[in-house]
Amino acid sequence: MAKEFHLPDVGEGLTEAVIVAWHVDVGNPVAMDAPLVEVETDKAVIDIPAPVAGVLLHRGAEEGET
């Protein structure tokens, strides 16, 4: 079953971030808690871990997009 994943709470009420780099390509497996995507907020650059193990089916945004 597919699981939709949104930007988690990265602190201070921030609701959006710019994608710096994806660590997993579409169609590739990812382990739970493995780095999935690197994002940049107004305050920091953060690696977001995968919330579950599985295969990445879709990217909601590409590098450089919010």
mmCIF file of N, CA, C and O in Angstrom:
data_model
loop_
_atom_site.group_PDB
_atom_site.id
_atom_site.type_symbol
_atom_site.label_atom_id
_atom_site.label_comp_id
_atom_site.label_asym_id
_atom_site.label_seq_id
_atom_site.Cartn_x
_atom_site.Cartn_y
_atom_site.Cartn_z
ATOM 1 N N MET A 1 0.833 -1.170 0.000
ATOM 2 C CA MET A 1 0.000 0.000 0.000
ATOM 3 C C MET A 1 0.888 1.247 0.000
ATOM 4 O O MET A 1 1.856 1.331 0.747
ATOM 5 N N ALA A 2 0.572 2.211 -0.834
ATOM 6 C CA ALA A 2 1.339 3.455 -0.912
ATOM 7 C C ALA A 2 1.036 4.338 0.286
ATOM 8 O O ALA A 2 -0.084 4.370 0.792
ATOM 9 N N LYS A 3 2.042 5.061 0.746
ATOM 10 C CA LYS A 3 1.881 5.997 1.856
ATOM 11 C C LYS A 3 2.304 7.372 1.360
ATOM 12 O O LYS A 3 3.413 7.547 0.869
ATOM 13 N N GLU A 4 1.412 8.338 1.481
ATOM 14 C CA GLU A 4 1.722 9.710 1.090
ATOM 15 C C GLU A 4 2.511 10.366 2.217
ATOM 16 O O GLU A 4 2.177 10.237 3.387
ATOM 17 N N PHE A 5 3.570 11.073 1.847
ATOM 18 C CA PHE A 5 4.480 11.674 2.819
ATOM 19 C C PHE A 5 4.562 13.171 2.550
ATOM 20 O O PHE A 5 4.821 13.597 1.432
ATOM 21 N N HIS A 6 4.321 13.956 3.569
ATOM 22 C CA HIS A 6 4.412 15.416 3.473
ATOM 23 C C HIS A 6 5.566 15.903 4.329
ATOM 24 O O HIS A 6 6.054 15.181 5.198
ATOM 25 N N LEU A 7 5.967 17.134 4.110
ATOM 26 C CA LEU A 7 7.042 17.727 4.909
ATOM 27 C C LEU A 7 6.673 17.640 6.383
ATOM 28 O O LEU A 7 5.637 18.135 6.796
ATOM 29 N N PRO A 8 7.512 16.984 7.179
ATOM 30 C CA PRO A 8 7.232 16.907 8.618
ATOM 31 C C PRO A 8 7.513 18.250 9.289
ATOM 32 O O PRO A 8 8.097 19.156 8.689
ATOM 33 N N ASP A 9 7.130 18.372 10.527
ATOM 34 C CA ASP A 9 7.407 19.576 11.309
ATOM 35 C C ASP A 9 8.920 19.671 11.507
ATOM 36 O O ASP A 9 9.520 18.836 12.169
ATOM 37 N N VAL A 10 9.513 20.684 10.897
ATOM 38 C CA VAL A 10 10.968 20.869 11.018
ATOM 39 C C VAL A 10 11.309 21.946 12.035
ATOM 40 O O VAL A 10 12.446 22.354 12.156
ATOM 41 N N GLY A 11 10.299 22.401 12.759
ATOM 42 C CA GLY A 11 10.525 23.347 13.846
ATOM 43 C C GLY A 11 10.069 24.752 13.540
ATOM 44 O O GLY A 11 9.956 25.161 12.387
ATOM 45 N N GLU A 12 9.791 25.477 14.583
ATOM 46 C CA GLU A 12 9.419 26.882 14.544
ATOM 47 C C GLU A 12 8.241 27.186 13.631
ATOM 48 O O GLU A 12 8.154 28.264 13.042
ATOM 49 N N GLY A 13 7.334 26.232 13.442
ATOM 50 C CA GLY A 13 6.129 26.465 12.662
ATOM 51 C C GLY A 13 6.344 26.589 11.164
ATOM 52 O O GLY A 13 5.453 27.038 10.447
ATOM 53 N N LEU A 14 7.511 26.198 10.657
ATOM 54 C CA LEU A 14 7.778 26.281 9.229
ATOM 55 C C LEU A 14 6.921 25.273 8.480
ATOM 56 O O LEU A 14 6.824 24.114 8.872
ATOM 57 N N THR A 15 6.288 25.717 7.408
ATOM 58 C CA THR A 15 5.385 24.839 6.658
ATOM 59 C C THR A 15 5.858 24.552 5.244
ATOM 60 O O THR A 15 5.198 23.823 4.515
ATOM 61 N N GLU A 16 6.986 25.148 4.848
ATOM 62 C CA GLU A 16 7.514 24.863 3.524
ATOM 63 C C GLU A 16 9.031 24.941 3.532
ATOM 64 O O GLU A 16 9.635 25.545 4.418
ATOM 65 N N ALA A 17 9.625 24.286 2.533
ATOM 66 C CA ALA A 17 11.080 24.254 2.403
ATOM 67 C C ALA A 17 11.426 24.037 0.936
ATOM 68 O O ALA A 17 10.610 23.535 0.170
ATOM 69 N N VAL A 18 12.623 24.409 0.553
ATOM 70 C CA VAL A 18 13.114 24.208 -0.807
ATOM 71 C C VAL A 18 13.871 22.881 -0.843
ATOM 72 O O VAL A 18 14.693 22.603 0.038
ATOM 73 N N ILE A 19 13.603 22.069 -1.859
ATOM 74 C CA ILE A 19 14.307 20.799 -1.998
ATOM 75 C C ILE A 19 15.706 21.071 -2.534
ATOM 76 O O ILE A 19 15.874 21.682 -3.586
ATOM 77 N N VAL A 20 16.703 20.635 -1.780
ATOM 78 C CA VAL A 20 18.101 20.797 -2.173
ATOM 79 C C VAL A 20 18.534 19.593 -2.998
ATOM 80 O O VAL A 20 19.107 19.746 -4.074
ATOM 81 N N ALA A 21 18.265 18.379 -2.494
ATOM 82 C CA ALA A 21 18.679 17.163 -3.200
ATOM 83 C C ALA A 21 17.845 15.980 -2.732
ATOM 84 O O ALA A 21 17.525 15.866 -1.548
ATOM 85 N N TRP A 22 17.518 15.116 -3.674
ATOM 86 C CA TRP A 22 16.879 13.838 -3.355
ATOM 87 C C TRP A 22 17.977 12.806 -3.182
ATOM 88 O O TRP A 22 18.916 12.744 -3.979
ATOM 89 N N HIS A 23 17.865 11.977 -2.150
ATOM 90 C CA HIS A 23 18.848 10.928 -1.906
ATOM 91 C C HIS A 23 18.411 9.586 -2.491
ATOM 92 O O HIS A 23 19.205 8.647 -2.519
ATOM 93 N N VAL A 24 17.152 9.500 -2.938
ATOM 94 C CA VAL A 24 16.606 8.258 -3.489
ATOM 95 C C VAL A 24 15.909 8.588 -4.805
ATOM 96 O O VAL A 24 15.156 9.562 -4.886
ATOM 97 N N ASP A 25 16.187 7.808 -5.843
ATOM 98 C CA ASP A 25 15.517 7.986 -7.133
ATOM 99 C C ASP A 25 14.180 7.262 -7.147
ATOM 100 O O ASP A 25 13.999 6.253 -6.449
ATOM 101 N N VAL A 26 13.249 7.754 -7.952
ATOM 102 C CA VAL A 26 11.956 7.096 -8.122
ATOM 103 C C VAL A 26 12.200 5.659 -8.586
ATOM 104 O O VAL A 26 13.019 5.404 -9.464
ATOM 105 N N GLY A 27 11.500 4.727 -7.955
ATOM 106 C CA GLY A 27 11.635 3.316 -8.291
ATOM 107 C C GLY A 27 12.652 2.574 -7.445
ATOM 108 O O GLY A 27 12.714 1.350 -7.485
ATOM 109 N N ASN A 28 13.436 3.309 -6.662
ATOM 110 C CA ASN A 28 14.455 2.675 -5.819
ATOM 111 C C ASN A 28 13.935 2.463 -4.399
ATOM 112 O O ASN A 28 13.126 3.233 -3.907
ATOM 113 N N PRO A 29 14.453 1.433 -3.746
ATOM 114 C CA PRO A 29 14.042 1.174 -2.363
ATOM 115 C C PRO A 29 14.689 2.150 -1.394
ATOM 116 O O PRO A 29 15.750 2.713 -1.674
ATOM 117 N N VAL A 30 14.031 2.335 -0.260
ATOM 118 C CA VAL A 30 14.564 3.162 0.820
ATOM 119 C C VAL A 30 14.217 2.480 2.140
ATOM 120 O O VAL A 30 13.134 1.927 2.300
ATOM 121 N N ALA A 31 15.154 2.488 3.064
ATOM 122 C CA ALA A 31 14.935 1.906 4.388
ATOM 123 C C ALA A 31 14.319 2.949 5.318
ATOM 124 O O ALA A 31 14.539 4.156 5.151
ATOM 125 N N MET A 32 13.561 2.473 6.293
ATOM 126 C CA MET A 32 12.989 3.377 7.291
ATOM 127 C C MET A 32 14.116 4.145 7.979
ATOM 128 O O MET A 32 15.158 3.572 8.318
ATOM 129 N N ASP A 33 13.934 5.433 8.141
ATOM 130 C CA ASP A 33 14.881 6.353 8.782
ATOM 131 C C ASP A 33 16.132 6.640 7.952
ATOM 132 O O ASP A 33 17.021 7.361 8.413
ATOM 133 N N ALA A 34 16.233 6.115 6.726
ATOM 134 C CA ALA A 34 17.347 6.452 5.844
ATOM 135 C C ALA A 34 17.106 7.850 5.260
ATOM 136 O O ALA A 34 15.963 8.258 5.069
ATOM 137 N N PRO A 35 18.148 8.603 4.978
ATOM 138 C CA PRO A 35 17.956 9.931 4.380
ATOM 139 C C PRO A 35 17.180 9.827 3.066
ATOM 140 O O PRO A 35 17.534 9.042 2.189
ATOM 141 N N LEU A 36 16.109 10.596 2.962
ATOM 142 C CA LEU A 36 15.254 10.573 1.776
ATOM 143 C C LEU A 36 15.460 11.826 0.931
ATOM 144 O O LEU A 36 15.673 11.747 -0.267
ATOM 145 N N VAL A 37 15.424 12.978 1.581
ATOM 146 C CA VAL A 37 15.527 14.245 0.852
ATOM 147 C C VAL A 37 16.188 15.293 1.751
ATOM 148 O O VAL A 37 16.012 15.286 2.964
ATOM 149 N N GLU A 38 16.965 16.158 1.129
ATOM 150 C CA GLU A 38 17.597 17.272 1.834
ATOM 151 C C GLU A 38 16.827 18.536 1.489
ATOM 152 O O GLU A 38 16.604 18.816 0.301
ATOM 153 N N VAL A 39 16.389 19.285 2.512
ATOM 154 C CA VAL A 39 15.619 20.501 2.284
ATOM 155 C C VAL A 39 16.279 21.687 2.977
ATOM 156 O O VAL A 39 17.030 21.516 3.941
ATOM 157 N N GLU A 40 15.971 22.875 2.476
ATOM 158 C CA GLU A 40 16.499 24.101 3.080
ATOM 159 C C GLU A 40 15.336 24.977 3.501
ATOM 160 O O GLU A 40 14.441 25.268 2.707
ATOM 161 N N THR A 41 15.362 25.414 4.761
ATOM 162 C CA THR A 41 14.370 26.355 5.279
ATOM 163 C C THR A 41 15.050 27.708 5.416
ATOM 164 O O THR A 41 16.225 27.849 5.064
ATOM 165 N N ASP A 42 14.349 28.662 5.983
ATOM 166 C CA ASP A 42 14.950 29.973 6.235
ATOM 167 C C ASP A 42 16.094 29.893 7.238
ATOM 168 O O ASP A 42 16.939 30.776 7.297
ATOM 169 N N LYS A 43 16.121 28.817 8.027
ATOM 170 C CA LYS A 43 17.076 28.717 9.124
ATOM 171 C C LYS A 43 18.172 27.664 8.952
ATOM 172 O O LYS A 43 19.223 27.776 9.554
ATOM 173 N N ALA A 44 17.898 26.598 8.174
ATOM 174 C CA ALA A 44 18.866 25.494 8.137
ATOM 175 C C ALA A 44 18.659 24.596 6.924
ATOM 176 O O ALA A 44 17.615 24.637 6.279
ATOM 177 N N VAL A 45 19.663 23.763 6.651
ATOM 178 C CA VAL A 45 19.562 22.696 5.657
ATOM 179 C C VAL A 45 19.444 21.397 6.464
ATOM 180 O O VAL A 45 20.250 21.141 7.354
ATOM 181 N N ILE A 46 18.407 20.599 6.131
ATOM 182 C CA ILE A 46 18.067 19.435 6.943
ATOM 183 C C ILE A 46 17.857 18.219 6.056
ATOM 184 O O ILE A 46 17.228 18.314 5.006
ATOM 185 N N ASP A 47 18.362 17.057 6.489
ATOM 186 C CA ASP A 47 18.036 15.785 5.845
ATOM 187 C C ASP A 47 16.748 15.261 6.475
ATOM 188 O O ASP A 47 16.661 15.161 7.702
ATOM 189 N N ILE A 48 15.774 14.931 5.648
ATOM 190 C CA ILE A 48 14.514 14.361 6.122
ATOM 191 C C ILE A 48 14.590 12.847 5.913
ATOM 192 O O ILE A 48 14.821 12.388 4.789
ATOM 193 N N PRO A 49 14.396 12.064 6.968
ATOM 194 C CA PRO A 49 14.454 10.605 6.835
ATOM 195 C C PRO A 49 13.142 10.031 6.301
ATOM 196 O O PRO A 49 12.077 10.640 6.449
ATOM 197 N N ALA A 50 13.222 8.854 5.724
ATOM 198 C CA ALA A 50 12.028 8.156 5.263
ATOM 199 C C ALA A 50 11.217 7.702 6.475
ATOM 200 O O ALA A 50 11.774 7.102 7.389
ATOM 201 N N PRO A 51 9.910 7.973 6.491
ATOM 202 C CA PRO A 51 9.091 7.585 7.640
ATOM 203 C C PRO A 51 8.774 6.089 7.666
ATOM 204 O O PRO A 51 8.409 5.554 8.705
ATOM 205 N N VAL A 52 8.894 5.429 6.527
ATOM 206 C CA VAL A 52 8.648 3.988 6.416
ATOM 207 C C VAL A 52 9.613 3.408 5.391
ATOM 208 O O VAL A 52 10.167 4.136 4.573
ATOM 209 N N ALA A 53 9.789 2.095 5.411
ATOM 210 C CA ALA A 53 10.591 1.433 4.389
ATOM 211 C C ALA A 53 9.710 1.151 3.186
ATOM 212 O O ALA A 53 8.509 0.953 3.323
ATOM 213 N N GLY A 54 10.291 1.179 1.995
ATOM 214 C CA GLY A 54 9.515 0.883 0.799
ATOM 215 C C GLY A 54 10.255 1.310 -0.453
ATOM 216 O O GLY A 54 11.475 1.410 -0.467
ATOM 217 N N VAL A 55 9.474 1.586 -1.488
ATOM 218 C CA VAL A 55 9.997 2.032 -2.775
ATOM 219 C C VAL A 55 9.423 3.415 -3.062
ATOM 220 O O VAL A 55 8.218 3.635 -2.908
ATOM 221 N N LEU A 56 10.271 4.358 -3.467
ATOM 222 C CA LEU A 56 9.804 5.702 -3.787
ATOM 223 C C LEU A 56 9.052 5.662 -5.111
ATOM 224 O O LEU A 56 9.611 5.308 -6.149
ATOM 225 N N LEU A 57 7.762 6.007 -5.072
ATOM 226 C CA LEU A 57 6.916 5.951 -6.260
ATOM 227 C C LEU A 57 6.791 7.288 -6.981
ATOM 228 O O LEU A 57 6.536 7.318 -8.187
ATOM 229 N N HIS A 58 6.920 8.399 -6.242
ATOM 230 C CA HIS A 58 6.665 9.717 -6.832
ATOM 231 C C HIS A 58 7.361 10.785 -6.002
ATOM 232 O O HIS A 58 7.457 10.664 -4.791
ATOM 233 N N ARG A 59 7.808 11.818 -6.682
ATOM 234 C CA ARG A 59 8.357 13.002 -6.006
ATOM 235 C C ARG A 59 7.355 14.126 -6.191
ATOM 236 O O ARG A 59 6.995 14.451 -7.320
ATOM 237 N N GLY A 60 6.955 14.740 -5.110
ATOM 238 C CA GLY A 60 5.993 15.836 -5.186
ATOM 239 C C GLY A 60 6.602 17.125 -5.692
ATOM 240 O O GLY A 60 5.877 18.029 -6.093
ATOM 241 N N ALA A 61 7.909 17.235 -5.671
ATOM 242 C CA ALA A 61 8.605 18.416 -6.165
ATOM 243 C C ALA A 61 10.036 18.013 -6.526
ATOM 244 O O ALA A 61 10.541 17.017 -6.029
ATOM 245 N N GLU A 62 10.632 18.760 -7.396
ATOM 246 C CA GLU A 62 12.001 18.484 -7.818
ATOM 247 C C GLU A 62 12.976 19.434 -7.135
ATOM 248 O O GLU A 62 12.576 20.403 -6.498
ATOM 249 N N GLU A 63 14.250 19.164 -7.277
ATOM 250 C CA GLU A 63 15.290 19.999 -6.680
ATOM 251 C C GLU A 63 15.109 21.452 -7.108
ATOM 252 O O GLU A 63 14.834 21.731 -8.278
ATOM 253 N N GLY A 64 15.205 22.352 -6.136
ATOM 254 C CA GLY A 64 15.041 23.772 -6.394
ATOM 255 C C GLY A 64 13.614 24.262 -6.232
ATOM 256 O O GLY A 64 13.372 25.470 -6.194
ATOM 257 N N GLU A 65 12.657 23.364 -6.107
ATOM 258 C CA GLU A 65 11.251 23.741 -5.930
ATOM 259 C C GLU A 65 10.889 23.786 -4.452
ATOM 260 O O GLU A 65 11.516 23.122 -3.627
ATOM 261 N N THR A 66 9.849 24.539 -4.134
ATOM 262 C CA THR A 66 9.353 24.647 -2.758
ATOM 263 C C THR A 66 8.270 23.626 -2.538
ATOM 264 O O THR A 66 7.431 23.406 -3.378
#
